[in-house]
Short mmCIF file of C-alpha atoms and ligand atoms in Angstrom, two decimals:
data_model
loop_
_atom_site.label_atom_id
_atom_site.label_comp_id
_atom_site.label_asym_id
_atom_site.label_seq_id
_atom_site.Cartn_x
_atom_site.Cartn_y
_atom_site.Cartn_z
CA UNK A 1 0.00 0.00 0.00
CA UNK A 2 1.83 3.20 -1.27
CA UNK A 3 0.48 5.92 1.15
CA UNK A 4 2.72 8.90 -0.22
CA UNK A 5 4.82 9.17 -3.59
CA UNK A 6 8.69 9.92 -2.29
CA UNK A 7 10.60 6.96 -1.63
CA UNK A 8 11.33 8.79 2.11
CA UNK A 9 7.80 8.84 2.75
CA UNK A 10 6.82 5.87 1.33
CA UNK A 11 5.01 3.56 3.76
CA UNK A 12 5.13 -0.51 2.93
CA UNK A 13 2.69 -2.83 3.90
CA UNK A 14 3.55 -6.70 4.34
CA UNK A 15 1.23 -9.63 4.99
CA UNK A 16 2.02 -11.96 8.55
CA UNK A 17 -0.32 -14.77 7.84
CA UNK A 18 -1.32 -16.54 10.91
CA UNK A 19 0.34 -19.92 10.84
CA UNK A 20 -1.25 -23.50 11.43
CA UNK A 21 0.41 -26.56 12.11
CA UNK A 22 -2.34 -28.90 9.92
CA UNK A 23 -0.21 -32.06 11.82
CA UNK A 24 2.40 -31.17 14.80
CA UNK A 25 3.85 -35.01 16.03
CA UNK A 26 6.71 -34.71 18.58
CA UNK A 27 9.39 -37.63 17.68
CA UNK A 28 12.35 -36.74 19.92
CA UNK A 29 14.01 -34.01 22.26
CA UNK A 30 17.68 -32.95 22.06
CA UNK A 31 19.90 -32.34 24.46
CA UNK A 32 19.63 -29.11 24.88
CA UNK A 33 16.09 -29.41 25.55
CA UNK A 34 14.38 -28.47 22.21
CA UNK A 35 12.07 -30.77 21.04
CA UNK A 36 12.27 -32.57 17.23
CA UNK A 37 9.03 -32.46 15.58
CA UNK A 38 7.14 -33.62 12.15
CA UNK A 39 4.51 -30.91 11.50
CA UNK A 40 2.40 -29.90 8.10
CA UNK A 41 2.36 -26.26 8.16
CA UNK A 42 -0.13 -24.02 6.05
CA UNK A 43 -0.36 -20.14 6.23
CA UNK A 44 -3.70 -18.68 6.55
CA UNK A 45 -5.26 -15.76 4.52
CA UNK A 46 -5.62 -13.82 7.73
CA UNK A 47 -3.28 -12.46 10.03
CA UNK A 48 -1.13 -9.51 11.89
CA UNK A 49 0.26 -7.08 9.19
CA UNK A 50 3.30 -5.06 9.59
CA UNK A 51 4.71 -1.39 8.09
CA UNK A 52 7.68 0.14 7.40
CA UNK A 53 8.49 3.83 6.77
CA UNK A 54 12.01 5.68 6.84
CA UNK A 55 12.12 7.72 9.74
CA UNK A 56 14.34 9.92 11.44
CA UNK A 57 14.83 7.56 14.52
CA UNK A 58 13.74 3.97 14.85
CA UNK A 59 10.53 3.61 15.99
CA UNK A 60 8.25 0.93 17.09
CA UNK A 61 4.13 1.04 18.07
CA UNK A 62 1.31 -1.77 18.07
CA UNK A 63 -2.24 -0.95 16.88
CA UNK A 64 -5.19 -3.13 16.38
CA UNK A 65 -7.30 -5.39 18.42
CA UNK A 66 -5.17 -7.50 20.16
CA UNK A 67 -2.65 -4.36 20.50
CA UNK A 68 -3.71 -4.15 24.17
CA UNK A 69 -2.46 -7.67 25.51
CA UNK A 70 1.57 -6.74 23.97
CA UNK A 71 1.08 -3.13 25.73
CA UNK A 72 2.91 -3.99 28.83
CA UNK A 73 5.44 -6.10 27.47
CA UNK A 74 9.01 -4.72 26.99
CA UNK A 75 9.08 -3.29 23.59
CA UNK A 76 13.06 -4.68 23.42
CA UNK A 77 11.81 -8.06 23.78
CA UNK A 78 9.06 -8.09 20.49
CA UNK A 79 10.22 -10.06 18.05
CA UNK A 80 9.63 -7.50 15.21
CA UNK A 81 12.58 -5.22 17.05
CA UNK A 82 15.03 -8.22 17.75
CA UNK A 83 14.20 -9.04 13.91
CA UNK A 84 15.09 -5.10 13.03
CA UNK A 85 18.50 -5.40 14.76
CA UNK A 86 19.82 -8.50 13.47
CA UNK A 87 19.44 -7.77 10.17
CA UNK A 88 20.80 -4.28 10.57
CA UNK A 89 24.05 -5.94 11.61
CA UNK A 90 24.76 -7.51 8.23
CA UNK A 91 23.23 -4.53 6.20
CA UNK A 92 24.99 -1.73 4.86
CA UNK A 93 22.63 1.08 4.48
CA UNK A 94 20.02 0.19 7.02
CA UNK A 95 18.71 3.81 7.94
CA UNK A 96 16.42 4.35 10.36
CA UNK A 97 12.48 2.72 10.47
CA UNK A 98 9.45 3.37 12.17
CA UNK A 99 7.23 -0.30 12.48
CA UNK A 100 4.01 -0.57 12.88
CA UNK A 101 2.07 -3.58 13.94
CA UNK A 102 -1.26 -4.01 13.31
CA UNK A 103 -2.07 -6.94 15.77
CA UNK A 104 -4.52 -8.89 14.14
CA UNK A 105 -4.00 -12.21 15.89
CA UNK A 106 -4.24 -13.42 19.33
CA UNK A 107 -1.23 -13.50 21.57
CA UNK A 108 0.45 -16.62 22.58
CA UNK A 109 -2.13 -19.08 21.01
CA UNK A 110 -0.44 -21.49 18.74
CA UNK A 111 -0.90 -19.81 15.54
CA UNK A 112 2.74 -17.85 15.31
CA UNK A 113 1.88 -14.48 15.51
CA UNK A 114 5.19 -13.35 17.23
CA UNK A 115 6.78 -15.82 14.65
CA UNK A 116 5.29 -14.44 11.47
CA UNK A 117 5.49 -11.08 12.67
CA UNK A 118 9.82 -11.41 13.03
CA UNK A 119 9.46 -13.20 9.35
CA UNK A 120 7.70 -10.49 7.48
CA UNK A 121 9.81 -8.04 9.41
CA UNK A 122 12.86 -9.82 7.46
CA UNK A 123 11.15 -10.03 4.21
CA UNK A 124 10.46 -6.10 4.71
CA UNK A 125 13.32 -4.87 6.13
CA UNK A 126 15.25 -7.16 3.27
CA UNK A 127 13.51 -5.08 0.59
CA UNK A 128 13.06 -1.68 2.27
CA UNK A 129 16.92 -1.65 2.76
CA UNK A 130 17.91 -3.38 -0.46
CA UNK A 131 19.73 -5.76 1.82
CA UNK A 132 21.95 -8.48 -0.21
CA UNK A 133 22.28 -11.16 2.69
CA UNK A 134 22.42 -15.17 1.43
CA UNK A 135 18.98 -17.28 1.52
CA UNK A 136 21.34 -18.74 4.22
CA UNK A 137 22.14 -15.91 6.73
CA UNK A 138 17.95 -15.24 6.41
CA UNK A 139 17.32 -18.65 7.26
CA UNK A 140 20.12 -18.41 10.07
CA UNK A 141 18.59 -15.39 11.34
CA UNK A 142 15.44 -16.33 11.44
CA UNK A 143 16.36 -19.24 13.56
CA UNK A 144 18.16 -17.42 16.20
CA UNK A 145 14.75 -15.67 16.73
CA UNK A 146 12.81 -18.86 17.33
CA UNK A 147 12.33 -21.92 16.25
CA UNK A 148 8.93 -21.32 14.39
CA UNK A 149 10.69 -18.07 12.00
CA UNK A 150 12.24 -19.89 9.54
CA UNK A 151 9.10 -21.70 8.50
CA UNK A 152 7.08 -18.10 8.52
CA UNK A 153 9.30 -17.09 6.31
CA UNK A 154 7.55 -19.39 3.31
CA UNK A 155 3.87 -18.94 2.34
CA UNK A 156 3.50 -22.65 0.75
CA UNK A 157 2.00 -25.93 2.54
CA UNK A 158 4.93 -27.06 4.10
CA UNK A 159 6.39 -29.88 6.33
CA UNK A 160 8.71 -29.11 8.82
CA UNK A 161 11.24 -31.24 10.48
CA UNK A 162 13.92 -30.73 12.96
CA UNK A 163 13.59 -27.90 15.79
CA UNK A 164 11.44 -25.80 13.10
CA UNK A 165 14.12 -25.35 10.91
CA UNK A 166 14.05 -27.81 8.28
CA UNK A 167 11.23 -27.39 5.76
CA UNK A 168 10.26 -29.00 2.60
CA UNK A 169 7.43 -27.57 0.65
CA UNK A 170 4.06 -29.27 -0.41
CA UNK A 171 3.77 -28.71 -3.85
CA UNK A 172 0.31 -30.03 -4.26
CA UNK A 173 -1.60 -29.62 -1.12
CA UNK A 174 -4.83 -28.55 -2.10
CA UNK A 175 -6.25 -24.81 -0.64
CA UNK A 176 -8.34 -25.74 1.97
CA UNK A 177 -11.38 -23.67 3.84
CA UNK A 178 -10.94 -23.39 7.52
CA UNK A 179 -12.12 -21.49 10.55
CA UNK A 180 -9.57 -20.36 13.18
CA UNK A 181 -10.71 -19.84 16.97
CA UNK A 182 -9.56 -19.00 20.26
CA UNK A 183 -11.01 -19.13 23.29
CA UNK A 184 -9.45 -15.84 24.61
CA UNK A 185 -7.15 -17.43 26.83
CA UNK A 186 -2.96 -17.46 26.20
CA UNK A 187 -0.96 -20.35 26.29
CA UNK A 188 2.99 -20.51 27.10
CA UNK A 189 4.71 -22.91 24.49
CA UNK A 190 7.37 -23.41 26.78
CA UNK A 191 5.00 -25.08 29.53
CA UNK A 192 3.43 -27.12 27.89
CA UNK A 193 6.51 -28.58 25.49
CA UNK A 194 7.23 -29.53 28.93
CA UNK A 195 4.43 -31.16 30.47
CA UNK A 196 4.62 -33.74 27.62
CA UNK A 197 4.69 -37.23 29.21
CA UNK A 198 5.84 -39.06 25.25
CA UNK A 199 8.33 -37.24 23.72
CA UNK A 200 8.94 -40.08 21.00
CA UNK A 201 6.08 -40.60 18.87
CA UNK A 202 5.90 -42.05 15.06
CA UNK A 203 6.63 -39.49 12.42
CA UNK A 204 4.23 -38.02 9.56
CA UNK A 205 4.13 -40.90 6.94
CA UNK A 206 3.22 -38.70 3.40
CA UNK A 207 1.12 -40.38 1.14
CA UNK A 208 2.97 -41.42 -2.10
CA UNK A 209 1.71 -39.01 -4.75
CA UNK A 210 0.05 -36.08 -2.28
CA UNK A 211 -3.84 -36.06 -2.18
CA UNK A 212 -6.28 -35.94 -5.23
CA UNK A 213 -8.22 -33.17 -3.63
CA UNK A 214 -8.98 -31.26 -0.20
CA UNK A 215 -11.35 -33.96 0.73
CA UNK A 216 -8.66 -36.34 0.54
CA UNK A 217 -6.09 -34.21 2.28
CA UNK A 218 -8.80 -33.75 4.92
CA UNK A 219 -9.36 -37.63 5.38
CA UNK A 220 -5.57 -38.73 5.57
CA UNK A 221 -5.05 -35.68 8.00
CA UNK A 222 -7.83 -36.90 10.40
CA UNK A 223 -6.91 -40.44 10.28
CA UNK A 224 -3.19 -40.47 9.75
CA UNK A 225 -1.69 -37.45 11.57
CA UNK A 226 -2.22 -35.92 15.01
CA UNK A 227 -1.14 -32.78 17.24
CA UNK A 228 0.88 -34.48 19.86
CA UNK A 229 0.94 -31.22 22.33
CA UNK A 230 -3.14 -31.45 22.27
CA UNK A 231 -3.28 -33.47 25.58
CA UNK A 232 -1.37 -31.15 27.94
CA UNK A 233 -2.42 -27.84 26.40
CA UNK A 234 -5.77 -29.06 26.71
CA UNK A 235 -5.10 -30.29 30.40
CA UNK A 236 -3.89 -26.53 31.08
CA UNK A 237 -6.27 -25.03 29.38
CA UNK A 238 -9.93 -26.86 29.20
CA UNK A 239 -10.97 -24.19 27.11
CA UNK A 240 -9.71 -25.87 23.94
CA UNK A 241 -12.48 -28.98 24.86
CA UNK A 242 -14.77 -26.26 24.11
CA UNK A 243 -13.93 -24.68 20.92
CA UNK A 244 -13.36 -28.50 19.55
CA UNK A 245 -16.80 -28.83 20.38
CA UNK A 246 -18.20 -25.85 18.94
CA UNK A 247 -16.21 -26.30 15.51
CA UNK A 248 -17.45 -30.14 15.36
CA UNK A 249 -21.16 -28.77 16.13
CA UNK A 250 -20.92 -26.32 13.79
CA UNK A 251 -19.65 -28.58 10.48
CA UNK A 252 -16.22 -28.56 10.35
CA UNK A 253 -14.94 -32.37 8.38
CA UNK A 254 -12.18 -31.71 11.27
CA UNK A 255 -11.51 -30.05 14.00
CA UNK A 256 -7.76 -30.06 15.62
CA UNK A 257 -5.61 -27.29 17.89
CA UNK A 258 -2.67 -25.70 16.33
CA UNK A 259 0.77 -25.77 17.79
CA UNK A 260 0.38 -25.54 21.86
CA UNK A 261 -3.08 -24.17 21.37
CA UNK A 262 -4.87 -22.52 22.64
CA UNK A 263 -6.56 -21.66 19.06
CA UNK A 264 -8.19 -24.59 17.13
CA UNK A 265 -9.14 -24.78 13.58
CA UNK A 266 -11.89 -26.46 12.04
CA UNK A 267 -11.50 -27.30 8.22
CA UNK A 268 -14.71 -27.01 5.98
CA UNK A 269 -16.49 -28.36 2.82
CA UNK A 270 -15.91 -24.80 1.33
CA UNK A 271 -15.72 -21.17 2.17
CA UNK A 272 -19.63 -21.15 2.53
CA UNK A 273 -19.64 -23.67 5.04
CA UNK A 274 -16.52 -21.96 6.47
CA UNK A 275 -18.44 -18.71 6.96
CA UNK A 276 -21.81 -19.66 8.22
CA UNK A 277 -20.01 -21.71 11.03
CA UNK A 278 -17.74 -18.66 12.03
CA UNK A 279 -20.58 -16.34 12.15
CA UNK A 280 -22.63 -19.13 14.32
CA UNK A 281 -19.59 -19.75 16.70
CA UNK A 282 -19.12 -15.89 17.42
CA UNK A 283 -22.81 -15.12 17.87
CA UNK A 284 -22.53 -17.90 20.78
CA UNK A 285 -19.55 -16.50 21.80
CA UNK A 286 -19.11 -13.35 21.50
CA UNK A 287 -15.21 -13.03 23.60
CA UNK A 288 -13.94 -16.08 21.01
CA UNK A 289 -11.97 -14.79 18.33
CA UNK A 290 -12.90 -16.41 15.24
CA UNK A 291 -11.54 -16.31 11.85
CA UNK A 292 -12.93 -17.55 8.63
CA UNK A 293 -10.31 -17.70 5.40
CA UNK A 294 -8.14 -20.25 3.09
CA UNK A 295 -5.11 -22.28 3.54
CA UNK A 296 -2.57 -19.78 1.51
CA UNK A 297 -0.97 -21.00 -1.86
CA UNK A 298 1.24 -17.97 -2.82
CA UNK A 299 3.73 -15.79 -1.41
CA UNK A 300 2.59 -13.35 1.50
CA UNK A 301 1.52 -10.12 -0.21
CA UNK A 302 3.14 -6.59 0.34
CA UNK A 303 1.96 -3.70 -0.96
O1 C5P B 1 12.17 -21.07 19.72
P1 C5P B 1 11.11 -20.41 20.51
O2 C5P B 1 11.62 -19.35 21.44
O3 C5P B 1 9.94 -19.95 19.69
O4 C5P B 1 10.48 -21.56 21.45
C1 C5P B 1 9.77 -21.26 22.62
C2 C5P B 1 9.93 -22.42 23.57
O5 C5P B 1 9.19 -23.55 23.08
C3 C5P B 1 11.35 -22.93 23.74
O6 C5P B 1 12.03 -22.22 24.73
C4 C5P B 1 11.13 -24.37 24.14
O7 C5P B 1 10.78 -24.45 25.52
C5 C5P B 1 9.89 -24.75 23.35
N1 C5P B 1 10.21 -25.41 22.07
C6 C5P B 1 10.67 -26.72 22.09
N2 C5P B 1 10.95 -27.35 20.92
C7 C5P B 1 10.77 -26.71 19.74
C8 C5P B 1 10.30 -25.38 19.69
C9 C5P B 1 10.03 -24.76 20.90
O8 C5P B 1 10.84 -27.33 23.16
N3 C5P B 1 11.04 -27.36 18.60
#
């Protein structure tokens, strides 16, 4: 979105999808604590958004509905201004930004807000400063931020491996229509990696020659893959019993919780079906967030 015609004043809108672990198993821990995972990871059509203008002095502020819940927090600690200041270290002309975030997305609920947020930080910063660094020092980067960055740094189905950081796209995976809610209530990844009581579980087998359609994808996903942090987020958090239920009541061909929750998403026949539910579930609960959209296929927009 060009607001203003100089390049000085120019401000730059990019796209941080929400991000949903279709499949999250959990099939080892390393020694230094970080867990090894199999996940299929799809970006959503909704999400936070970030902007970037030149400015005098760097600058950071948070707007939009969830903008509230990151008001206290230490603005040094946001992943969007650790994000700034690593890639200013291996930039060259990296003058000075002010960042926006338009907090779209609930905090600390299993969908990689802070994640995508860093990620489309990189991709702006990358462009905004004609920075030249390797796919590699992005990737590298990215990972030093968190575990979850590099992957938010692709807008593709995708199935990631290792810590987070190794990720092989999904050529065909079909688009798929989904419904994203939350019950309102945060969840610390941290606690609940740790109240796991298996931490070696079978990986994601893929089916020889991907899925014929999203009906398909949505049958071998239900009966041949699993989110293996369900149990103890939803022992912390009952909540997530809840929206389950009210996705399954309300349609959905399944109904699963993303990363360590607490947000669940229900997958749909099609958009229609996708819509009417979401409108349903928030008229019954009217503190929920819920999100109706598509499984992305393309890069994450700027403007
Ligand atoms: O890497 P990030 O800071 O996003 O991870 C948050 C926390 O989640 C880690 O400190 C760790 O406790 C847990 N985690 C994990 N294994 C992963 C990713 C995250 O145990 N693969």
């Amino acid at each position: 979105m060009v607001l203003c015609g100089t390049t000085d004043r120019t401000v730059a809108a990019y796209d941080a999808p929400a991000k949903i672990n279709l499949a999250l198993h959990i099939t080892g821990q390393r020694s230094d604590g970080y867990h090894l995972l199999d996940s299929i990871v799809v970006r959503a059509s909704f999400g936070d958004r970030i902007f970037i203008e030149r400015a005098a002095l760097d600058r950071f502020s948070i707007v939009g509905p969830f903008a509230t819940d990151l008001d206290d927090a230490d603005p040094r600690k946001n992943l969007i201004v650790q994000a700034r200041d690593a890639l200013r270290l291996v930039t060259h002309e990296a003058f000075a930004v002010a960042i926006t975030l338009e907090k779209n997305l609930p905090v600390a609920s299993g969908v990689g807000g802070g994640s995508a947020d860093a990620a489309a930080t990189l991709r702006g910063l990358t462009q905004k400063w004609q920075s030249t660094i390797t796919h590699q020092q992005m990737h590298d980067i990215a990972l030093a931020l968190g575990a979850d960055v590099p992957m938010c740094l692709n807008s593709d189905p995708m199935r990631v491996e290792g810590i987070g950081d190794e990720i092989s796209m999904l050529a065909n995976a079909p688009i798929l229509s989904l419904v994203a809610v939350n019950p309102g209530i945060g969840v610390a990844t941290p606690i609940i990696f740790q109240s796991l009581t298996k931490k070696k579980n079978p990986s994601i087998a893929l089916p020889i020659g991907g899925w014929l359609d999203a009906t398909a994808f949505i049958d071998w996903l239900g009966g041949q893959t699993r989110n293996d942090l369900y149990a103890p987020a939803a022992a912390h958090c009952p909540a997530i019993d809840d929206v389950l239920g009210a996705l399954c009541d309300n349609g959905s061909l399944l109904a699963r919780m993303s990363g360590s929750g607490a947000t669940c998403f229900g997958l749909f026949a099609d958009d229609a079906a996708a819509q009417n539910a979401a409108r349903t579930i928030k008229n019954r609960h009217k503190n929920w967030y819920v999100q109706a959209g598509q499984t992305l296929t393309a890069a994450p927009q700027s403007q």
